[in-house]
PDB file of C-alpha atoms in Angstrom:
ATOM      1  CA  UNK A  15    -193.036 116.094 -97.694  1.00  0.00           C
ATOM      2  CA  UNK A  16    -195.198 117.913 -95.424  1.00  0.00           C
ATOM      3  CA  UNK A  17    -194.403 118.226 -91.751  1.00  0.00           C
ATOM      4  CA  UNK A  18    -196.630 118.112 -88.697  1.00  0.00           C
ATOM      5  CA  UNK A  19    -199.349 120.794 -88.893  1.00  0.00           C
ATOM      6  CA  UNK A  20    -201.388 122.317 -86.142  1.00  0.00           C
ATOM      7  CA  UNK A  21    -204.358 124.619 -86.050  1.00  0.00           C
ATOM      8  CA  UNK A  22    -205.058 127.118 -85.098  1.00  0.00           C
ATOM      9  CA  UNK A  23    -201.743 128.714 -84.544  1.00  0.00           C
ATOM     10  CA  UNK A  24    -203.147 130.924 -81.839  1.00  0.00           C
ATOM     11  CA  UNK A  25    -206.506 130.731 -79.827  1.00  0.00           C
ATOM     12  CA  UNK A  26    -207.839 133.169 -77.486  1.00  0.00           C
ATOM     13  CA  UNK A  27    -210.808 132.046 -75.524  1.00  0.00           C
ATOM     14  CA  UNK A  28    -212.803 133.061 -72.488  1.00  0.00           C
ATOM     15  CA  UNK A  29    -212.775 131.175 -69.297  1.00  0.00           C
ATOM     16  CA  UNK A  30    -215.470 128.606 -69.255  1.00  0.00           C
ATOM     17  CA  UNK A  31    -215.537 128.076 -72.886  1.00  0.00           C
ATOM     18  CA  UNK A  32    -214.642 124.831 -74.937  1.00  0.00           C
ATOM     19  CA  UNK A  33    -211.817 124.789 -77.328  1.00  0.00           C
ATOM     20  CA  UNK A  34    -210.625 122.236 -80.073  1.00  0.00           C
ATOM     21  CA  UNK A  35    -207.101 121.991 -81.282  1.00  0.00           C
ATOM     22  CA  UNK A  36    -206.206 120.063 -84.397  1.00  0.00           C
ATOM     23  CA  UNK A  37    -203.067 118.116 -85.427  1.00  0.00           C
ATOM     24  CA  UNK A  38    -202.221 116.768 -88.729  1.00  0.00           C
ATOM     25  CA  UNK A  39    -199.486 114.179 -88.354  1.00  0.00           C
ATOM     26  CA  UNK A  40    -196.955 113.284 -90.991  1.00  0.00           C
ATOM     27  CA  UNK A  41    -198.458 110.800 -93.393  1.00  0.00           C
ATOM     28  CA  UNK A  42    -197.990 107.315 -92.383  1.00  0.00           C
ATOM     29  CA  UNK A  43    -196.792 108.039 -88.992  1.00  0.00           C
ATOM     30  CA  UNK A  44    -198.536 105.674 -86.609  1.00  0.00           C
ATOM     31  CA  UNK A  45    -197.633 107.510 -83.233  1.00  0.00           C
ATOM     32  CA  UNK A  46    -199.013 110.726 -82.401  1.00  0.00           C
ATOM     33  CA  UNK A  47    -198.388 112.683 -79.072  1.00  0.00           C
ATOM     34  CA  UNK A  48    -199.792 115.863 -77.423  1.00  0.00           C
ATOM     35  CA  UNK A  49    -197.757 117.841 -75.175  1.00  0.00           C
ATOM     36  CA  UNK A  50    -198.295 120.927 -73.178  1.00  0.00           C
ATOM     37  CA  UNK A  51    -195.579 123.716 -72.772  1.00  0.00           C
ATOM     38  CA  UNK A  52    -196.239 126.631 -70.339  1.00  0.00           C
ATOM     39  CA  UNK A  53    -194.202 129.581 -70.562  1.00  0.00           C
ATOM     40  CA  UNK A  54    -190.368 128.635 -69.650  1.00  0.00           C
ATOM     41  CA  UNK A  55    -191.461 125.164 -68.715  1.00  0.00           C
ATOM     42  CA  UNK A  56    -190.664 121.690 -69.931  1.00  0.00           C
ATOM     43  CA  UNK A  57    -192.709 119.516 -72.252  1.00  0.00           C
ATOM     44  CA  UNK A  58    -195.481 118.067 -70.295  1.00  0.00           C
ATOM     45  CA  UNK A  59    -196.889 114.752 -71.677  1.00  0.00           C
ATOM     46  CA  UNK A  60    -200.618 114.693 -72.262  1.00  0.00           C
ATOM     47  CA  UNK A  61    -201.595 111.632 -74.293  1.00  0.00           C
ATOM     48  CA  UNK A  62    -200.234 109.092 -76.757  1.00  0.00           C
ATOM     49  CA  UNK A  63    -201.799 107.244 -79.572  1.00  0.00           C
ATOM     50  CA  UNK A  64    -200.094 104.294 -81.283  1.00  0.00           C
ATOM     51  CA  UNK A  65    -201.762 102.854 -84.186  1.00  0.00           C
ATOM     52  CA  UNK A  66    -205.088 100.988 -83.273  1.00  0.00           C
ATOM     53  CA  UNK A  67    -204.208 100.521 -79.724  1.00  0.00           C
ATOM     54  CA  UNK A  68    -206.089 102.308 -76.831  1.00  0.00           C
ATOM     55  CA  UNK A  69    -204.484 105.759 -76.394  1.00  0.00           C
ATOM     56  CA  UNK A  70    -202.383 106.446 -73.244  1.00  0.00           C
ATOM     57  CA  UNK A  71    -204.130 108.929 -71.496  1.00  0.00           C
ATOM     58  CA  UNK A  72    -202.143 108.987 -68.269  1.00  0.00           C
ATOM     59  CA  UNK A  73    -200.897 112.651 -68.666  1.00  0.00           C
ATOM     60  CA  UNK A  74    -204.156 114.449 -69.200  1.00  0.00           C
ATOM     61  CA  UNK A  75    -204.444 116.784 -66.140  1.00  0.00           C
ATOM     62  CA  UNK A  76    -208.167 116.680 -65.653  1.00  0.00           C
ATOM     63  CA  UNK A  77    -211.390 115.229 -67.033  1.00  0.00           C
ATOM     64  CA  UNK A  78    -211.928 118.556 -68.890  1.00  0.00           C
ATOM     65  CA  UNK A  79    -209.171 117.313 -71.375  1.00  0.00           C
ATOM     66  CA  UNK A  80    -209.819 114.729 -73.954  1.00  0.00           C
ATOM     67  CA  UNK A  81    -208.393 113.838 -77.345  1.00  0.00           C
ATOM     68  CA  UNK A  82    -209.311 111.443 -80.240  1.00  0.00           C
ATOM     69  CA  UNK A  83    -207.555 110.478 -83.412  1.00  0.00           C
ATOM     70  CA  UNK A  84    -209.855 109.694 -86.286  1.00  0.00           C
ATOM     71  CA  UNK A  85    -208.896 106.991 -88.849  1.00  0.00           C
ATOM     72  CA  UNK A  86    -205.385 106.851 -87.370  1.00  0.00           C
ATOM     73  CA  UNK A  87    -204.557 110.358 -88.831  1.00  0.00           C
ATOM     74  CA  UNK A  88    -205.784 113.628 -87.599  1.00  0.00           C
ATOM     75  CA  UNK A  89    -206.296 114.313 -83.988  1.00  0.00           C
ATOM     76  CA  UNK A  90    -208.229 116.732 -81.866  1.00  0.00           C
ATOM     77  CA  UNK A  91    -207.407 117.842 -78.473  1.00  0.00           C
ATOM     78  CA  UNK A  92    -210.523 119.250 -76.843  1.00  0.00           C
ATOM     79  CA  UNK A  93    -210.507 121.234 -73.518  1.00  0.00           C
ATOM     80  CA  UNK A  94    -213.893 121.753 -71.888  1.00  0.00           C
ATOM     81  CA  UNK A  95    -214.779 124.689 -69.594  1.00  0.00           C
ATOM     82  CA  UNK A  96    -211.251 126.246 -70.093  1.00  0.00           C
ATOM     83  CA  UNK A  97    -209.547 127.796 -67.058  1.00  0.00           C
ATOM     84  CA  UNK A  98    -206.754 130.492 -67.078  1.00  0.00           C
ATOM     85  CA  UNK A  99    -204.142 127.825 -66.027  1.00  0.00           C
ATOM     86  CA  UNK A 100    -204.704 125.860 -69.267  1.00  0.00           C
ATOM     87  CA  UNK A 101    -203.166 128.786 -71.044  1.00  0.00           C
ATOM     88  CA  UNK A 102    -200.043 127.340 -72.796  1.00  0.00           C
ATOM     89  CA  UNK A 103    -198.711 126.051 -75.956  1.00  0.00           C
ATOM     90  CA  UNK A 104    -199.968 122.720 -77.050  1.00  0.00           C
ATOM     91  CA  UNK A 105    -197.500 120.827 -79.161  1.00  0.00           C
ATOM     92  CA  UNK A 106    -198.336 117.692 -81.185  1.00  0.00           C
ATOM     93  CA  UNK A 107    -195.776 115.278 -82.381  1.00  0.00           C
ATOM     94  CA  UNK A 108    -195.731 112.372 -84.765  1.00  0.00           C
ATOM     95  CA  UNK A 109    -193.411 109.485 -85.261  1.00  0.00           C
ATOM     96  CA  UNK A 110    -192.805 106.300 -87.049  1.00  0.00           C
ATOM     97  CA  UNK A 111    -190.737 103.344 -85.505  1.00  0.00           C
ATOM     98  CA  UNK A 112    -187.707 102.403 -87.383  1.00  0.00           C
ATOM     99  CA  UNK A 113    -186.483  98.802 -87.989  1.00  0.00           C
ATOM    100  CA  UNK A 114    -184.347  99.123 -84.988  1.00  0.00           C
ATOM    101  CA  UNK A 115    -187.573 100.008 -82.904  1.00  0.00           C
ATOM    102  CA  UNK A 116    -186.463 103.646 -82.233  1.00  0.00           C
ATOM    103  CA  UNK A 117    -187.959 106.770 -83.706  1.00  0.00           C
ATOM    104  CA  UNK A 118    -187.689 110.403 -83.667  1.00  0.00           C
ATOM    105  CA  UNK A 119    -190.590 112.700 -82.881  1.00  0.00           C
ATOM    106  CA  UNK A 120    -191.506 115.406 -85.354  1.00  0.00           C
ATOM    107  CA  UNK A 121    -193.015 118.358 -83.752  1.00  0.00           C
ATOM    108  CA  UNK A 122    -195.599 120.611 -85.103  1.00  0.00           C
ATOM    109  CA  UNK A 123    -195.441 124.450 -84.732  1.00  0.00           C
ATOM    110  CA  UNK A 124    -197.897 124.373 -81.788  1.00  0.00           C
ATOM    111  CA  UNK A 125    -201.036 126.214 -80.820  1.00  0.00           C
ATOM    112  CA  UNK A 126    -200.672 129.021 -78.309  1.00  0.00           C
ATOM    113  CA  UNK A 127    -203.822 128.862 -76.254  1.00  0.00           C
ATOM    114  CA  UNK A 128    -204.724 132.051 -74.048  1.00  0.00           C
ATOM    115  CA  UNK A 129    -207.645 131.827 -71.647  1.00  0.00           C
ATOM    116  CA  UNK A 130    -208.807 135.357 -70.489  1.00  0.00           C
TER     117      UNK A 130
ATOM    118  CA  UNK B  12    -191.178 109.404 -63.561  1.00  0.00           C
ATOM    119  CA  UNK B  13    -190.059 112.644 -65.099  1.00  0.00           C
ATOM    120  CA  UNK B  14    -186.320 112.770 -65.701  1.00  0.00           C
ATOM    121  CA  UNK B  15    -184.136 115.298 -63.828  1.00  0.00           C
ATOM    122  CA  UNK B  16    -181.992 117.467 -66.037  1.00  0.00           C
ATOM    123  CA  UNK B  17    -178.966 119.487 -64.637  1.00  0.00           C
ATOM    124  CA  UNK B  18    -178.024 122.249 -64.681  1.00  0.00           C
ATOM    125  CA  UNK B  19    -181.134 124.182 -65.189  1.00  0.00           C
ATOM    126  CA  UNK B  20    -179.243 126.894 -67.234  1.00  0.00           C
ATOM    127  CA  UNK B  21    -175.843 127.328 -68.514  1.00  0.00           C
ATOM    128  CA  UNK B  22    -174.198 130.511 -69.959  1.00  0.00           C
ATOM    129  CA  UNK B  23    -171.107 129.934 -72.188  1.00  0.00           C
ATOM    130  CA  UNK B  24    -168.793 131.883 -74.265  1.00  0.00           C
ATOM    131  CA  UNK B  25    -168.263 130.857 -77.951  1.00  0.00           C
ATOM    132  CA  UNK B  26    -166.040 128.034 -77.877  1.00  0.00           C
ATOM    133  CA  UNK B  27    -166.363 126.661 -74.559  1.00  0.00           C
ATOM    134  CA  UNK B  28    -167.598 123.174 -73.600  1.00  0.00           C
ATOM    135  CA  UNK B  29    -170.756 122.103 -71.724  1.00  0.00           C
ATOM    136  CA  UNK B  30    -172.235 119.042 -70.436  1.00  0.00           C
ATOM    137  CA  UNK B  31    -175.905 118.475 -69.788  1.00  0.00           C
ATOM    138  CA  UNK B  32    -177.049 115.707 -67.543  1.00  0.00           C
ATOM    139  CA  UNK B  33    -180.396 113.711 -67.526  1.00  0.00           C
ATOM    140  CA  UNK B  34    -181.221 111.069 -64.733  1.00  0.00           C
ATOM    141  CA  UNK B  35    -183.979 108.798 -64.222  1.00  0.00           C
ATOM    142  CA  UNK B  36    -185.428 106.787 -61.229  1.00  0.00           C
ATOM    143  CA  UNK B  37    -186.592 104.156 -63.616  1.00  0.00           C
ATOM    144  CA  UNK B  38    -184.763 101.676 -65.806  1.00  0.00           C
ATOM    145  CA  UNK B  39    -184.617 103.115 -69.248  1.00  0.00           C
ATOM    146  CA  UNK B  40    -184.901 101.555 -72.668  1.00  0.00           C
ATOM    147  CA  UNK B  41    -183.867 104.714 -74.528  1.00  0.00           C
ATOM    148  CA  UNK B  42    -182.889 108.446 -74.032  1.00  0.00           C
ATOM    149  CA  UNK B  43    -183.840 111.003 -76.553  1.00  0.00           C
ATOM    150  CA  UNK B  44    -182.414 114.574 -77.032  1.00  0.00           C
ATOM    151  CA  UNK B  45    -184.056 117.527 -78.441  1.00  0.00           C
ATOM    152  CA  UNK B  46    -183.215 121.269 -78.818  1.00  0.00           C
ATOM    153  CA  UNK B  47    -185.866 123.900 -78.867  1.00  0.00           C
ATOM    154  CA  UNK B  48    -184.879 127.581 -80.008  1.00  0.00           C
ATOM    155  CA  UNK B  49    -187.067 130.407 -78.646  1.00  0.00           C
ATOM    156  CA  UNK B  50    -190.375 130.519 -80.431  1.00  0.00           C
ATOM    157  CA  UNK B  51    -189.797 127.371 -82.379  1.00  0.00           C
ATOM    158  CA  UNK B  52    -190.743 123.655 -82.115  1.00  0.00           C
ATOM    159  CA  UNK B  53    -188.248 121.181 -80.598  1.00  0.00           C
ATOM    160  CA  UNK B  54    -185.924 119.631 -83.004  1.00  0.00           C
ATOM    161  CA  UNK B  55    -184.591 116.089 -82.801  1.00  0.00           C
ATOM    162  CA  UNK B  56    -180.883 115.591 -81.989  1.00  0.00           C
ATOM    163  CA  UNK B  57    -180.255 111.984 -81.116  1.00  0.00           C
ATOM    164  CA  UNK B  58    -181.576 108.689 -79.598  1.00  0.00           C
ATOM    165  CA  UNK B  59    -179.455 106.427 -77.490  1.00  0.00           C
ATOM    166  CA  UNK B  60    -180.544 102.852 -76.698  1.00  0.00           C
ATOM    167  CA  UNK B  61    -179.696 101.055 -73.515  1.00  0.00           C
ATOM    168  CA  UNK B  62    -176.343  99.208 -73.980  1.00  0.00           C
ATOM    169  CA  UNK B  63    -174.108 102.177 -73.117  1.00  0.00           C
ATOM    170  CA  UNK B  64    -173.613 103.554 -76.637  1.00  0.00           C
ATOM    171  CA  UNK B  65    -172.493 106.999 -77.411  1.00  0.00           C
ATOM    172  CA  UNK B  66    -173.512 108.902 -80.363  1.00  0.00           C
ATOM    173  CA  UNK B  67    -172.634 112.092 -81.909  1.00  0.00           C
ATOM    174  CA  UNK B  68    -172.607 114.484 -84.929  1.00  0.00           C
ATOM    175  CA  UNK B  69    -170.700 117.612 -85.377  1.00  0.00           C
ATOM    176  CA  UNK B  70    -169.361 118.599 -81.966  1.00  0.00           C
ATOM    177  CA  UNK B  71    -172.547 117.362 -80.052  1.00  0.00           C
ATOM    178  CA  UNK B  72    -172.333 113.957 -78.672  1.00  0.00           C
ATOM    179  CA  UNK B  73    -174.265 112.019 -75.981  1.00  0.00           C
ATOM    180  CA  UNK B  74    -173.592 109.017 -73.620  1.00  0.00           C
ATOM    181  CA  UNK B  75    -176.126 106.608 -71.988  1.00  0.00           C
ATOM    182  CA  UNK B  76    -175.089 104.764 -68.800  1.00  0.00           C
ATOM    183  CA  UNK B  77    -178.217 102.239 -68.285  1.00  0.00           C
ATOM    184  CA  UNK B  78    -176.979 101.029 -64.936  1.00  0.00           C
ATOM    185  CA  UNK B  79    -176.816 104.484 -63.620  1.00  0.00           C
ATOM    186  CA  UNK B  80    -180.039 105.402 -65.586  1.00  0.00           C
ATOM    187  CA  UNK B  81    -178.234 108.514 -66.832  1.00  0.00           C
ATOM    188  CA  UNK B  82    -177.487 110.200 -69.930  1.00  0.00           C
ATOM    189  CA  UNK B  83    -175.259 113.116 -70.662  1.00  0.00           C
ATOM    190  CA  UNK B  84    -175.293 115.531 -73.682  1.00  0.00           C
ATOM    191  CA  UNK B  85    -171.798 116.932 -74.490  1.00  0.00           C
ATOM    192  CA  UNK B  86    -171.394 120.118 -76.473  1.00  0.00           C
ATOM    193  CA  UNK B  87    -167.794 120.848 -77.629  1.00  0.00           C
ATOM    194  CA  UNK B  88    -166.393 124.099 -78.775  1.00  0.00           C
ATOM    195  CA  UNK B  89    -169.908 125.656 -78.529  1.00  0.00           C
ATOM    196  CA  UNK B  90    -171.216 127.783 -81.390  1.00  0.00           C
ATOM    197  CA  UNK B  91    -173.761 130.625 -81.154  1.00  0.00           C
ATOM    198  CA  UNK B  92    -176.252 128.425 -83.028  1.00  0.00           C
ATOM    199  CA  UNK B  93    -176.138 125.967 -80.022  1.00  0.00           C
ATOM    200  CA  UNK B  94    -178.150 128.503 -78.062  1.00  0.00           C
ATOM    201  CA  UNK B  95    -181.611 127.040 -76.929  1.00  0.00           C
ATOM    202  CA  UNK B  96    -183.228 124.812 -74.363  1.00  0.00           C
ATOM    203  CA  UNK B  97    -182.128 121.167 -74.394  1.00  0.00           C
ATOM    204  CA  UNK B  98    -184.635 118.491 -73.408  1.00  0.00           C
ATOM    205  CA  UNK B  99    -184.024 114.819 -72.652  1.00  0.00           C
ATOM    206  CA  UNK B 100    -186.768 112.442 -73.076  1.00  0.00           C
ATOM    207  CA  UNK B 101    -186.902 109.054 -71.489  1.00  0.00           C
ATOM    208  CA  UNK B 102    -188.679 105.847 -72.644  1.00  0.00           C
ATOM    209  CA  UNK B 103    -189.325 102.920 -70.403  1.00  0.00           C
ATOM    210  CA  UNK B 104    -190.055 100.674 -73.328  1.00  0.00           C
ATOM    211  CA  UNK B 105    -193.577 101.362 -73.852  1.00  0.00           C
ATOM    212  CA  UNK B 106    -192.938 104.004 -76.642  1.00  0.00           C
ATOM    213  CA  UNK B 107    -193.995 106.793 -74.524  1.00  0.00           C
ATOM    214  CA  UNK B 108    -191.317 109.607 -74.146  1.00  0.00           C
ATOM    215  CA  UNK B 109    -191.503 111.629 -70.730  1.00  0.00           C
ATOM    216  CA  UNK B 110    -189.413 114.727 -70.996  1.00  0.00           C
ATOM    217  CA  UNK B 111    -187.481 116.650 -68.432  1.00  0.00           C
ATOM    218  CA  UNK B 112    -187.865 120.273 -67.746  1.00  0.00           C
ATOM    219  CA  UNK B 113    -185.105 121.337 -69.953  1.00  0.00           C
ATOM    220  CA  UNK B 114    -181.801 122.985 -69.712  1.00  0.00           C
ATOM    221  CA  UNK B 115    -181.458 126.648 -70.981  1.00  0.00           C
ATOM    222  CA  UNK B 116    -178.157 127.159 -72.898  1.00  0.00           C
ATOM    223  CA  UNK B 117    -176.922 130.626 -73.790  1.00  0.00           C
ATOM    224  CA  UNK B 118    -174.012 131.207 -75.912  1.00  0.00           C
ATOM    225  CA  UNK B 119    -172.163 134.576 -75.682  1.00  0.00           C
ATOM    226  CA  UNK B 120    -170.017 135.793 -78.472  1.00  0.00           C
TER     227      UNK B 120
END
């Protein structure tokens, strides 16, 4: 079946503009994660959705960042008033718990955001 | 809360062994290992649950010492295809995975 897809693959925006990044998880996966990866850096956790539970927003770096997940499927990460330090690759991952309670995350190809 | 990985980078010749360590300041429920090749998305390697289990496939294996809150990834007789950045992710039983900064592994022919 299809994997995790993200759009756009690349986004160049001017400082101060708002951007929306989209993630389509694997069908049936209840968990969805957003991460940010700056050049040569690790995976920075941003936000986590699990089923119908309230999302874990503890990783969002500022109130300019927000995310929603509609109908338990597609998710949109919105960055308002973009700053140059927001430039990074934004990765989305989805997972489905196994009977043992463990799971692996399937990552999308990412959206490369460049703020000029 | 972010796990600490060591070393930050490793350069090996094909056929040599490597160990990548991951440690946490928190009690862990599970440890996840992923590999990311340049320009690609991270790919799952394995999950280890608390209980001190060890897992492996091919010549890549890992151990998890829950008392020490540490995990180690072992790469035996490394191949060129093993090159990439290895990330450990730790879970403190809330299904949220926090990843370390990664260990860059470069295999020379």
